[in-house]
Coordinates of C-alpha atoms in Angstrom, one line a residue:
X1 CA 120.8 84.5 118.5
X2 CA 124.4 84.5 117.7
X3 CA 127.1 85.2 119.7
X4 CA 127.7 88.3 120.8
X5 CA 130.7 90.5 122.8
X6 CA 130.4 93.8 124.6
X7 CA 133.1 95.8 125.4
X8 CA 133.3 98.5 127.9
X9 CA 135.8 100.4 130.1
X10 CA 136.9 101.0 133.5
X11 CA 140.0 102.1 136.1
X12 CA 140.9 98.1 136.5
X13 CA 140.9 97.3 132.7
X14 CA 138.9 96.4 129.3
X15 CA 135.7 94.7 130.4
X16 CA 134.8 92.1 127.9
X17 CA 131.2 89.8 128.0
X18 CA 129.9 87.5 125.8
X19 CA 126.6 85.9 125.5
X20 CA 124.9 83.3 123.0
X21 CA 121.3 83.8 124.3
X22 CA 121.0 87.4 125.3
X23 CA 120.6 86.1 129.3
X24 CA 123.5 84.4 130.2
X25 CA 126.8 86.1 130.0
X26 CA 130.6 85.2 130.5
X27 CA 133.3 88.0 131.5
X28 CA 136.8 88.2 130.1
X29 CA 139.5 91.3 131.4
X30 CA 142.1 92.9 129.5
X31 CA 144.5 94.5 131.3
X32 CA 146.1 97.9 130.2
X33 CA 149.4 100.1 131.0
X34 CA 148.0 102.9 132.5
X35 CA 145.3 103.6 135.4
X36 CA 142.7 103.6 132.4
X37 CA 142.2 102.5 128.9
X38 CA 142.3 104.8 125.9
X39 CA 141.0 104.4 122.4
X40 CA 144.3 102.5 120.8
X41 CA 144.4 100.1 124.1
X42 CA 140.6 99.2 123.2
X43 CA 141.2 98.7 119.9
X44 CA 143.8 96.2 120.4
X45 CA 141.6 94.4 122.6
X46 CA 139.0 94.3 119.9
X47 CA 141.4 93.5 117.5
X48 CA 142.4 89.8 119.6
X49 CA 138.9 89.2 119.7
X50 CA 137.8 89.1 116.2
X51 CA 141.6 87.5 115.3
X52 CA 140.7 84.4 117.3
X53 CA 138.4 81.3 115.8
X54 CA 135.8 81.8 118.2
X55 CA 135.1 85.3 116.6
X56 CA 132.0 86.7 117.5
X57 CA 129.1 87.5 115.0
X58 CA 128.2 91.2 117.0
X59 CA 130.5 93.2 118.3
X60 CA 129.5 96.7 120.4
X61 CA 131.2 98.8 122.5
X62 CA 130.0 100.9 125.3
X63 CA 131.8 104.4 125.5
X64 CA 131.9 107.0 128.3
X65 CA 131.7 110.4 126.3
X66 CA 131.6 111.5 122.3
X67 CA 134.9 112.8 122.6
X68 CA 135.9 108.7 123.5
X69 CA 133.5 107.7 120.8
X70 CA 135.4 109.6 117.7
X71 CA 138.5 108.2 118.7
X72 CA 137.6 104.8 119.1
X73 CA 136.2 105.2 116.0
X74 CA 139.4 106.4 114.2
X75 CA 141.6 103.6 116.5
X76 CA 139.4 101.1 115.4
X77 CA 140.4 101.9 111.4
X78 CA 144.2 102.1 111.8
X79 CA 143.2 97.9 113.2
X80 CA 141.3 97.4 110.2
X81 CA 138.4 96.4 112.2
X82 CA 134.7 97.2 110.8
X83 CA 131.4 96.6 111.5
X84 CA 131.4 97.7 115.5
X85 CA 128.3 98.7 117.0
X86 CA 129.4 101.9 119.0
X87 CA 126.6 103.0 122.3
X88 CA 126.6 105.2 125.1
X89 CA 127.0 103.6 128.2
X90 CA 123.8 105.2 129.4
X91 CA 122.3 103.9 125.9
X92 CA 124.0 100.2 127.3
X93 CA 122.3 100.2 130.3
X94 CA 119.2 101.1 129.3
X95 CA 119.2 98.0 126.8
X96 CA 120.5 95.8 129.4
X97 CA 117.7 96.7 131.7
X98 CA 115.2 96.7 128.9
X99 CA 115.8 93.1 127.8
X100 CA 115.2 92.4 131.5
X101 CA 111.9 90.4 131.9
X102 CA 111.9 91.1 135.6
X103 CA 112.4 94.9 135.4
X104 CA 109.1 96.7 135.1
X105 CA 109.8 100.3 135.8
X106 CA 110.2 102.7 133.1
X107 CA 111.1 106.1 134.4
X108 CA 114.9 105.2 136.3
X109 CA 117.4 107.3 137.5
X110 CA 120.9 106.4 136.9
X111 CA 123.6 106.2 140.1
X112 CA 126.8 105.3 138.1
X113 CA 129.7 105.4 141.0
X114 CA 133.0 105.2 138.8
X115 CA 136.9 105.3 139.4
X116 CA 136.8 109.0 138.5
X117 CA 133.3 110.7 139.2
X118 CA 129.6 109.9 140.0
X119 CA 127.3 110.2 136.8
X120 CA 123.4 110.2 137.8
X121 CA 121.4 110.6 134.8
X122 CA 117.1 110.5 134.7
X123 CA 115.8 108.7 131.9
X124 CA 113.0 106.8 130.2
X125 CA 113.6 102.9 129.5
X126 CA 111.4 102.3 126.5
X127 CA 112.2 105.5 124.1
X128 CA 115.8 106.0 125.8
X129 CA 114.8 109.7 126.3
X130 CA 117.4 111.3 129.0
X131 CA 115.4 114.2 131.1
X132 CA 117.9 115.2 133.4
X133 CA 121.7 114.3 133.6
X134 CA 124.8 115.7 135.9
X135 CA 128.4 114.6 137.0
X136 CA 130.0 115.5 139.6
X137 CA 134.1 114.4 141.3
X138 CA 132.9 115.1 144.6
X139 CA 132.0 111.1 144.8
X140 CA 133.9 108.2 142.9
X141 CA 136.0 105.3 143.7
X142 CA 139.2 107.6 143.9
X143 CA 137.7 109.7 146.5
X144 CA 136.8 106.6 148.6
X145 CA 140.5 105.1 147.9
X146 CA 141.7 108.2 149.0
X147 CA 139.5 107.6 152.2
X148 CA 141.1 104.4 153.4
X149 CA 144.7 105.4 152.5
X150 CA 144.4 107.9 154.8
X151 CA 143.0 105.6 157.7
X152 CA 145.7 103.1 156.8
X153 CA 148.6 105.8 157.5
X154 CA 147.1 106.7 161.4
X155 CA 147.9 103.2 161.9
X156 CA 151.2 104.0 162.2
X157 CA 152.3 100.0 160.4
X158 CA 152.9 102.1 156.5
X159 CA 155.5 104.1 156.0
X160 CA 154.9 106.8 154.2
X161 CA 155.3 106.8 150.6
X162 CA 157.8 108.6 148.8
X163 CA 157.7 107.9 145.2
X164 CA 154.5 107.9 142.3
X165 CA 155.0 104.0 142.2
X166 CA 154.8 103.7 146.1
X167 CA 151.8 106.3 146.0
X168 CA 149.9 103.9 143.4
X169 CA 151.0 100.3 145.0
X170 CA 149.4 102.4 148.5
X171 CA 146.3 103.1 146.1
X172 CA 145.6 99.8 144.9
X173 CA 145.9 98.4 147.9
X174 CA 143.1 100.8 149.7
X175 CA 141.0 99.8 146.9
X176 CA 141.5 96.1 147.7
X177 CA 140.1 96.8 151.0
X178 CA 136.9 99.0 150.5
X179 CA 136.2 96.4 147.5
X180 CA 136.8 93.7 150.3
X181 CA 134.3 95.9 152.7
X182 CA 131.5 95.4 150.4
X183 CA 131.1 91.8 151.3
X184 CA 133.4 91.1 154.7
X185 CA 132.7 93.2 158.0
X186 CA 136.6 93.6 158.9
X187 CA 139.9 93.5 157.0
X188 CA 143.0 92.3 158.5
X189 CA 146.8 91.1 157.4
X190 CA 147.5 88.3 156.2
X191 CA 149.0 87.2 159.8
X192 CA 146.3 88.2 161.5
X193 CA 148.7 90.6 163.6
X194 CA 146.9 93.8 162.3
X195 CA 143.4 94.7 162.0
X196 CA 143.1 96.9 159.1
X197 CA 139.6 98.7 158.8
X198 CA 136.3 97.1 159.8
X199 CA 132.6 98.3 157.9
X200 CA 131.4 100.7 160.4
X201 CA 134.7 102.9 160.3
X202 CA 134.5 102.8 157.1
X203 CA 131.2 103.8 156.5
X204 CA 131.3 106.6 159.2
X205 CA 134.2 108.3 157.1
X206 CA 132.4 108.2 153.3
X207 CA 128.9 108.8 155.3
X208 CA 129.2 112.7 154.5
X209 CA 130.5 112.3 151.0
X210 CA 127.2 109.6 150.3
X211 CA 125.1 111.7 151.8
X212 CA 125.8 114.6 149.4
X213 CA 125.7 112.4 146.3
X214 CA 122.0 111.4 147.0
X215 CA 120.6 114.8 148.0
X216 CA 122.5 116.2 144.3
X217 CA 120.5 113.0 143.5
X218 CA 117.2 114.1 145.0
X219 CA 117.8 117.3 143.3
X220 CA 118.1 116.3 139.9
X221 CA 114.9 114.1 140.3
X222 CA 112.6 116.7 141.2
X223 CA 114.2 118.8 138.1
X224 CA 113.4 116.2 135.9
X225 CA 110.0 115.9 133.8
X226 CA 108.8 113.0 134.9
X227 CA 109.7 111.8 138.3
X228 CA 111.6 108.1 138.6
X229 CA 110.4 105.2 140.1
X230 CA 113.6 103.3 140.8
X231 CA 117.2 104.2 141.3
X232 CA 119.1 102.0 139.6
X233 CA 122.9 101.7 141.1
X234 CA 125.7 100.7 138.8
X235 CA 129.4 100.9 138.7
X236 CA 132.0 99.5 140.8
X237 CA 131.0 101.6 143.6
X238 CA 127.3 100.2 143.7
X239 CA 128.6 97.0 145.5
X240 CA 128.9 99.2 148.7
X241 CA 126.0 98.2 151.1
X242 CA 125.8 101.9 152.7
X243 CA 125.2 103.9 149.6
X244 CA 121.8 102.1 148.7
X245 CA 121.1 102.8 152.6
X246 CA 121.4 106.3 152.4
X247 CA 119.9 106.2 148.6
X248 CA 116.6 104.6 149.8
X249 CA 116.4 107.1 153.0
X250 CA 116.5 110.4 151.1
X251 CA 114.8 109.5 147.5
X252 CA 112.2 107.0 149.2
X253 CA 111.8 105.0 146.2
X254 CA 113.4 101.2 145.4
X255 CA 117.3 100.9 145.1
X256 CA 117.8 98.3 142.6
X257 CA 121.5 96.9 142.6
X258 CA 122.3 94.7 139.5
X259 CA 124.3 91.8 139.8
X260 CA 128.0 92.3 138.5
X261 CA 126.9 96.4 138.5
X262 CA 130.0 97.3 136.5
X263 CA 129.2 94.6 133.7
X264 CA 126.0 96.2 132.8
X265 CA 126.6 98.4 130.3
X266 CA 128.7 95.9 128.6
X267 CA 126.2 93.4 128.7
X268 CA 123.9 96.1 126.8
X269 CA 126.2 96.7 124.1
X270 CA 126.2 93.1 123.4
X271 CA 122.6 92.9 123.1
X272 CA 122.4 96.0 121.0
X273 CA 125.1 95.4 118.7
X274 CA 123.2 91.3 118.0
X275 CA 120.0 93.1 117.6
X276 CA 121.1 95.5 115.2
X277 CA 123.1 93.0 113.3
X278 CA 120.1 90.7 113.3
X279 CA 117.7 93.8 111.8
X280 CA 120.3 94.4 108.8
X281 CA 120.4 91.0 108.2
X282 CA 116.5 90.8 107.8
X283 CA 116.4 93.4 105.6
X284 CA 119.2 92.0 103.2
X285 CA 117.7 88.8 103.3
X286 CA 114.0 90.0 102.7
X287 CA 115.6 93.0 99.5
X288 CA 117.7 90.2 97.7
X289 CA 116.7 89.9 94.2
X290 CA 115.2 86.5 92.6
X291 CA 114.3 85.9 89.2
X292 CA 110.4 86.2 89.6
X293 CA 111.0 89.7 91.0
X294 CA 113.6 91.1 88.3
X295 CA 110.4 89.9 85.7
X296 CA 107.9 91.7 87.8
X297 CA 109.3 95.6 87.4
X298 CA 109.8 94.5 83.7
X299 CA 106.1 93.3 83.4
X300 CA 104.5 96.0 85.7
X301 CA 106.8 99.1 84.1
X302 CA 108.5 98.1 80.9
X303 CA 105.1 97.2 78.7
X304 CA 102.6 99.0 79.6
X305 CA 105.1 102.0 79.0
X306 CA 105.5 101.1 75.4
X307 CA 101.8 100.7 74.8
X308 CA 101.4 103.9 76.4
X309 CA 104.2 105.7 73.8
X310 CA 102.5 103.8 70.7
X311 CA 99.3 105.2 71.7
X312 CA 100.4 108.7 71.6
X313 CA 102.4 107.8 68.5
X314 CA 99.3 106.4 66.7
X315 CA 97.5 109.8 68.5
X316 CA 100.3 112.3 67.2
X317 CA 100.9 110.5 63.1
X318 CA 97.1 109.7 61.6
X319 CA 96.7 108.3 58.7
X320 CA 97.4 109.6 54.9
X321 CA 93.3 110.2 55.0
X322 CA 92.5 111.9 58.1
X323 CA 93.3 115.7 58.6
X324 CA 96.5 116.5 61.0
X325 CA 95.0 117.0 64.4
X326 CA 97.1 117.4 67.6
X327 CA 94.2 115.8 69.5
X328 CA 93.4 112.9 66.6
X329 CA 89.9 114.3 65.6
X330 CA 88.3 116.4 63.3
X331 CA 87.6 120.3 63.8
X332 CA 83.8 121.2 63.5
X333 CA 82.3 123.7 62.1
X334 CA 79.9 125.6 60.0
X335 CA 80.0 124.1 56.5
X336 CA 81.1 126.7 53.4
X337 CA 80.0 124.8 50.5
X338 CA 81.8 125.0 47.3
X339 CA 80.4 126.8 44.3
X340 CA 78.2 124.6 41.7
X341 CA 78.3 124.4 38.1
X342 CA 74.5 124.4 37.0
X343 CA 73.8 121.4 35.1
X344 CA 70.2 120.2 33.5
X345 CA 70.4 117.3 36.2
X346 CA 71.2 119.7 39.0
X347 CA 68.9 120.2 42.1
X348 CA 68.7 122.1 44.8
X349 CA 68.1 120.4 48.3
X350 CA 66.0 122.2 51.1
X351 CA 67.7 123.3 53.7
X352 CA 67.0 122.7 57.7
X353 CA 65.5 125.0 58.7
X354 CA 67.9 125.4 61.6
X355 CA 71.9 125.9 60.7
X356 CA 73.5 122.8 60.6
X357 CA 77.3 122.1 62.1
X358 CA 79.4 119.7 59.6
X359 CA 83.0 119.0 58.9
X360 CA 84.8 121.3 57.6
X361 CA 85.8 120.9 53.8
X362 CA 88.7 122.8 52.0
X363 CA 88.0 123.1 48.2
X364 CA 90.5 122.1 45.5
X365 CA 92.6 124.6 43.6
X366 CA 90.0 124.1 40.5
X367 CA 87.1 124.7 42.5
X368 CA 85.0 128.0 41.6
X369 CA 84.7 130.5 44.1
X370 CA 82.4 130.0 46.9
X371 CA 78.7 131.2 46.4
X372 CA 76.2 132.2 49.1
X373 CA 73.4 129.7 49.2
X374 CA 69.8 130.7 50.0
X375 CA 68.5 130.8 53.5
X376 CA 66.8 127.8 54.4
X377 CA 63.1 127.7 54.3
X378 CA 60.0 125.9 55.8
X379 CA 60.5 122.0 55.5
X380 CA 58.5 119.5 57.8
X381 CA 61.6 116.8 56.7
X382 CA 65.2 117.8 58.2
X383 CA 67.6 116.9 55.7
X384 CA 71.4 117.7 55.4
X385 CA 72.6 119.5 53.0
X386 CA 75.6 117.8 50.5
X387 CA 77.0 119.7 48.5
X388 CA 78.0 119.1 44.8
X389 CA 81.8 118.5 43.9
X390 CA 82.0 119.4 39.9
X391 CA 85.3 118.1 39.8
X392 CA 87.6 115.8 37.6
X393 CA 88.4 113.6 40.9
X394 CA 86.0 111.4 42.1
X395 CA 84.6 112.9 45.4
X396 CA 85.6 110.1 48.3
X397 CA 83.6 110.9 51.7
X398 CA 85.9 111.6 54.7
X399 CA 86.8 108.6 56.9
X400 CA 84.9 107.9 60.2
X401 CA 86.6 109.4 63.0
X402 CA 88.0 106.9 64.9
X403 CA 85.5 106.1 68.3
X404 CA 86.6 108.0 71.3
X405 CA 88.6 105.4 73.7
X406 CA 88.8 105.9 77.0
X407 CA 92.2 106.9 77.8
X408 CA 94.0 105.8 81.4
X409 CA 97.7 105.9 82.1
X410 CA 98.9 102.7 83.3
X411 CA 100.1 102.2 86.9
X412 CA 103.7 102.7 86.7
X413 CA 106.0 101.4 89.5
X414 CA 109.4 102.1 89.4
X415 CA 112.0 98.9 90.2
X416 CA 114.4 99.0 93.2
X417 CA 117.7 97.9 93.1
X418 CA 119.5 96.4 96.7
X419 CA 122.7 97.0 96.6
X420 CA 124.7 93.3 97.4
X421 CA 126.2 93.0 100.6
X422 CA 129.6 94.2 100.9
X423 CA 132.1 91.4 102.5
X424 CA 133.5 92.0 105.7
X425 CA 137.4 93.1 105.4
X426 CA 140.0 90.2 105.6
X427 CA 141.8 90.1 108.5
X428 CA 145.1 89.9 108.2

């Protein structure tokens, strides 16, 4: 496998992964200008990843909606940047946890706990058929931000902030503590002088909003057509010990938290963009034209078409003594002799008694009109009649028709031309 980079999104920047074997992966962050990335801000980030030496072979990105996907789509053009696998970060998931050997459920439901909303989405892992999908702002990582900014101003050791900078430095800072609660009991100052917020206080205050989110959760599953086996918990929320607590207490079926949870749909567009990349390349490599198989269309089409048209020419133009016949033999049948001139040598032949079907013979301009022969009578010998030609020619007998050959189209197969590979663009 080559190497491979997937891209996705988030509130704290441009996620980046790479990965040379499909299993291990390394991560790489670009920040951006604003809370969260937009189309042009990816683009650029693309654009310094295929500029530097280590380029990758696959690139895929992971988007959040089809409205992102167009305009990445049309950002990634005004970089001059081509050949980018674009995926749905469901799709990316679903990839990720497919190309897991230790996964083994198929049915999953989805608990994606973003910056900006919760997105829980029922699907199937092997066809990547969604049943059910919802999203809701009732739950995200904002709401929870919100959460301990608010504890953090009864403490009475903030002041109160008074501007959109201080309001987003007060922001960022909650969110350094609840990402901090997800793996220390209790948060404090640097000094030590001030205790901060400890787990359980923190849990007690998002308990209600958790609680909602899984029975909206519960809901969607028994909606669903088939019901999941596994709730699979992603997104930067999902490192939060509580939620798979209350998850696992109202769905009753395994919580599964991924390592690095908000990595995961990157690490599935990196997979699918090498996979795809490697088909294409399979089918180039297996459709690319060699000398033996430019000859073979020519030997299995090109002749036996031209025998086939000089047969029907040979068919169509007889030769100078055959009769024109649209179907190359001879019309049959019954025989109007020509009229005889009654010579001392002359004799008349019995005929069969039965009529007899012969070719048909058109007399010569100096041939005397045609005379009504006598009806046959009793013989014990069948014999043909021949009749007399009293002319100045001497009488020639018809050619042979040709023997009937046993006609059969040849198999035709038409050739199929690959197109060649178009290069990739120069960067500039």
């Amino acid at each position: 496998m080559d190497s491979a980079v997937g891209i996705s999104m988030g509130a704290s920047g441009i996620r980046a992964v790479r990965t040379v074997d499909g299993r291990s992966f390394s991560t790489e962050w670009f920040p951006t200008a604003g809370p969260t990335p937009d189309a042009e801000d990816v683009a650029h980030a693309i654009r310094a990843v295929v500029d530097r030496p280590d380029a990758p072979h696959s690139l895929g990105v992971a988007f959040p909606d089809p409205g992102y996907s167009a305009a990445l789509k049309a950002a990634l053009v005004e970089e001059y940047v081509s050949e980018v696998r674009v995926i749905s970060e469901v799709a990316g998931t679903l990839e990720q946890l497919r190309a897991d050997p230790e996964f083994r459920y198929r049915t999953v439901v989805l608990y994606d706990l973003g910056a900006t909303g919760l997105e829980m989405t029922v699907a199937d892992i092997d066809s990547g058929t969604v049943y059910a999908a919802t999203r809701t702002s009732e739950m995200s990582g904002e709401v929870l931000d919100r959460a301990v900014r608010d504890h953090l101003l009864t403490l009475d050791i903030l002041a109160i902030p008074r501007t959109e900078s201080e309001e987003h430095a007060l922001l960022e800072f909650s969110c350094e503590i609840k990402e901090a609660l997800s793996t220390h009991e209790a948060t404090q100052t640097s000094d030590g002088a001030f205790r901060l917020l400890d787990r359980h206080m923190f849990e007690l205050q998002i308990m209600r909003a958790a609680e909602h989110s899984a029975i909206a959760l519960r809901d969607l599953a028994e909606m669903s057509e088939i019901p999941p086996e596994v709730v699979v918990a992603i997104g930067g929320g999902a490192r939060i010990p509580l939620l798979k607590e209350v998850l696992e207490r109202y769905l009753r079926i395994p919580v599964v938290v991924p390592g690095d949870p908000e990595l995961i749909s990157a690490r599935g567009a990196a997979l699918y963009a090498a996979r795809v990349d490697q088909q294409q390349t399979a089918e180039s490599g297996a459709s690319r034209w060699s000398v033996t198989s430019l000859l073979t269309p020519l030997v299995r089409f090109g002749l036996p078409t031209l025998a086939a048209l000089s047969f029907f020419t040979w068919m169509l133009w007889p030769g100078a003594g055959e009769e024109p016949s649209l179907t190359g033999t001879q019309d049959t049948a019954v025989e109007k002799p020509t009229a005889e001139k009654p010579t001392a040598e002359a004799t008349t032949t019995p005929l069969p008694k039965t009529a007899v079907t012969t070719t048909v013979v058109v007399p010569t301009a100096d041939a005397a009109p045609v005379t009504t022969t006598a009806p046959p009578v009793a013989s014990t010998t069948e014999t043909r009649y021949v009749p007399d030609r009293s002319t100045d020619e001497t009488p020639e007998a018809p050619p042979a028709p040709p023997p009937p050959r046993q006609f059969q189209l040849p198999p035709l197969q038409l050739p199929k031309f690959q197109l060649p590979e178009l290069p990739r663009l120069p960067l500039p």
